[in-house]
Amino acid sequence: MKARVAASIVLALAVAVGTAGCGLIAPQATTKHYDPSDGVGGTVGAIDVRNAFIVTDGVGGKVGNLVVSLVNTDTKSHRVAISSGSSGAAAEITVEPGQVKVVGKNPDKASSSNVFLTPFDALPGSLYPVYFQYGDATGVKLQVPVLDGGLPDYKSLVPPAILPGQG
């Protein structure tokens, strides 16, 4: 009788280990972070930088439109400074507590929710360094992908030849 119980336990353990398969020792893809869109992301203190990408006309334009979502997970507002390798001055975007601030969705309108990188000479398909920082928080430099208006979803994000408020 004891032999049957012992054999049943050994058989149950063998079935459990056998059905666990590779998941027992192989790395799981679902535990790895990835950016599920064309943009890249990062974190600066209490600000999450999500899906950052730059849209340009792709034919020698001198302006890049930064499209990004800034998520404030803090209980106070923050002024996020955004700068790139070529522009001297940083653009500042205020993000209120709990707010998801979408930047760059309406490049044809004069708005504080636009960040234009100028002069801009990167070509579509390349990566362009953009630095995000606020207050005393350690900033993050992201290699942001450069896209053009070739896809229908990005056509409305191409910056105008003459920037709003300048012409």
PDB file of N, CA and C in Angstrom, residues 32-33 36 40 42 53 68 70 72 80 83 99 104-105 131 134 146 160:
ATOM      1  N   LYS A  32       9.751  41.350 -19.853  1.00  0.00           N
ATOM      2  CA  LYS A  32      10.688  42.333 -20.381  1.00  0.00           C
ATOM      3  C   LYS A  32       9.943  43.569 -20.862  1.00  0.00           C
ATOM      4  N   HIS A  33      10.469  44.765 -20.500  1.00  0.00           N
ATOM      5  CA  HIS A  33       9.861  46.029 -20.920  1.00  0.00           C
ATOM      6  C   HIS A  33      10.173  46.285 -22.392  1.00  0.00           C
ATOM      7  N   PRO A  36       5.687  49.611 -27.133  1.00  0.00           N
ATOM      8  CA  PRO A  36       4.801  48.943 -28.078  1.00  0.00           C
ATOM      9  C   PRO A  36       4.393  49.775 -29.296  1.00  0.00           C
ATOM     10  N   VAL A  40       9.767  55.927 -28.204  1.00  0.00           N
ATOM     11  CA  VAL A  40      10.517  55.374 -27.079  1.00  0.00           C
ATOM     12  C   VAL A  40      10.022  56.024 -25.796  1.00  0.00           C
ATOM     13  N   GLY A  42      10.792  56.648 -21.275  1.00  0.00           N
ATOM     14  CA  GLY A  42      11.723  56.708 -20.161  1.00  0.00           C
ATOM     15  C   GLY A  42      11.028  57.340 -18.969  1.00  0.00           C
ATOM     16  N   PHE A  53       8.541  60.448 -30.313  1.00  0.00           N
ATOM     17  CA  PHE A  53       9.096  60.351 -31.660  1.00  0.00           C
ATOM     18  C   PHE A  53       9.051  61.736 -32.295  1.00  0.00           C
ATOM     19  N   VAL A  68       5.064  63.476 -28.015  1.00  0.00           N
ATOM     20  CA  VAL A  68       5.337  62.708 -26.803  1.00  0.00           C
ATOM     21  C   VAL A  68       4.184  62.887 -25.819  1.00  0.00           C
ATOM     22  N   LEU A  70       3.568  63.083 -21.763  1.00  0.00           N
ATOM     23  CA  LEU A  70       4.231  63.248 -20.472  1.00  0.00           C
ATOM     24  C   LEU A  70       3.194  62.965 -19.388  1.00  0.00           C
ATOM     25  N   ASN A  72       2.374  62.805 -15.390  1.00  0.00           N
ATOM     26  CA  ASN A  72       2.812  63.236 -14.061  1.00  0.00           C
ATOM     27  C   ASN A  72       2.169  62.326 -13.019  1.00  0.00           C
ATOM     28  N   VAL A  80       8.703  70.533 -17.227  1.00  0.00           N
ATOM     29  CA  VAL A  80       9.665  69.630 -17.853  1.00  0.00           C
ATOM     30  C   VAL A  80      10.407  70.395 -18.941  1.00  0.00           C
ATOM     31  N   SER A  83      15.174  69.447 -24.368  1.00  0.00           N
ATOM     32  CA  SER A  83      16.189  70.024 -25.250  1.00  0.00           C
ATOM     33  C   SER A  83      16.769  68.935 -26.141  1.00  0.00           C
ATOM     34  N   GLN A  99      -1.839  64.464 -14.582  1.00  0.00           N
ATOM     35  CA  GLN A  99      -2.172  64.780 -15.974  1.00  0.00           C
ATOM     36  C   GLN A  99      -1.336  63.968 -16.961  1.00  0.00           C
ATOM     37  N   GLY A 104       2.655  67.972 -29.255  1.00  0.00           N
ATOM     38  CA  GLY A 104       2.922  67.836 -30.682  1.00  0.00           C
ATOM     39  C   GLY A 104       1.800  67.315 -31.548  1.00  0.00           C
ATOM     40  N   LYS A 105       0.595  67.180 -31.024  1.00  0.00           N
ATOM     41  CA  LYS A 105      -0.505  66.615 -31.819  1.00  0.00           C
ATOM     42  C   LYS A 105      -1.107  67.606 -32.808  1.00  0.00           C
ATOM     43  N   TYR A 131      16.696  65.350 -24.635  1.00  0.00           N
ATOM     44  CA  TYR A 131      16.926  65.287 -23.188  1.00  0.00           C
ATOM     45  C   TYR A 131      15.707  65.844 -22.459  1.00  0.00           C
ATOM     46  N   TYR A 134      13.480  67.881 -15.173  1.00  0.00           N
ATOM     47  CA  TYR A 134      12.754  68.908 -14.422  1.00  0.00           C
ATOM     48  C   TYR A 134      13.372  69.038 -13.041  1.00  0.00           C
ATOM     49  N   VAL A 146      13.112  59.225 -35.694  1.00  0.00           N
ATOM     50  CA  VAL A 146      12.642  60.273 -36.601  1.00  0.00           C
ATOM     51  C   VAL A 146      11.788  59.612 -37.683  1.00  0.00           C
ATOM     52  N   PRO A 160       4.648  72.418 -40.159  1.00  0.00           N
ATOM     53  CA  PRO A 160       4.485  73.286 -41.325  1.00  0.00           C
ATOM     54  C   PRO A 160       5.817  73.917 -41.709  1.00  0.00           C
TER      55      PRO A 160
END
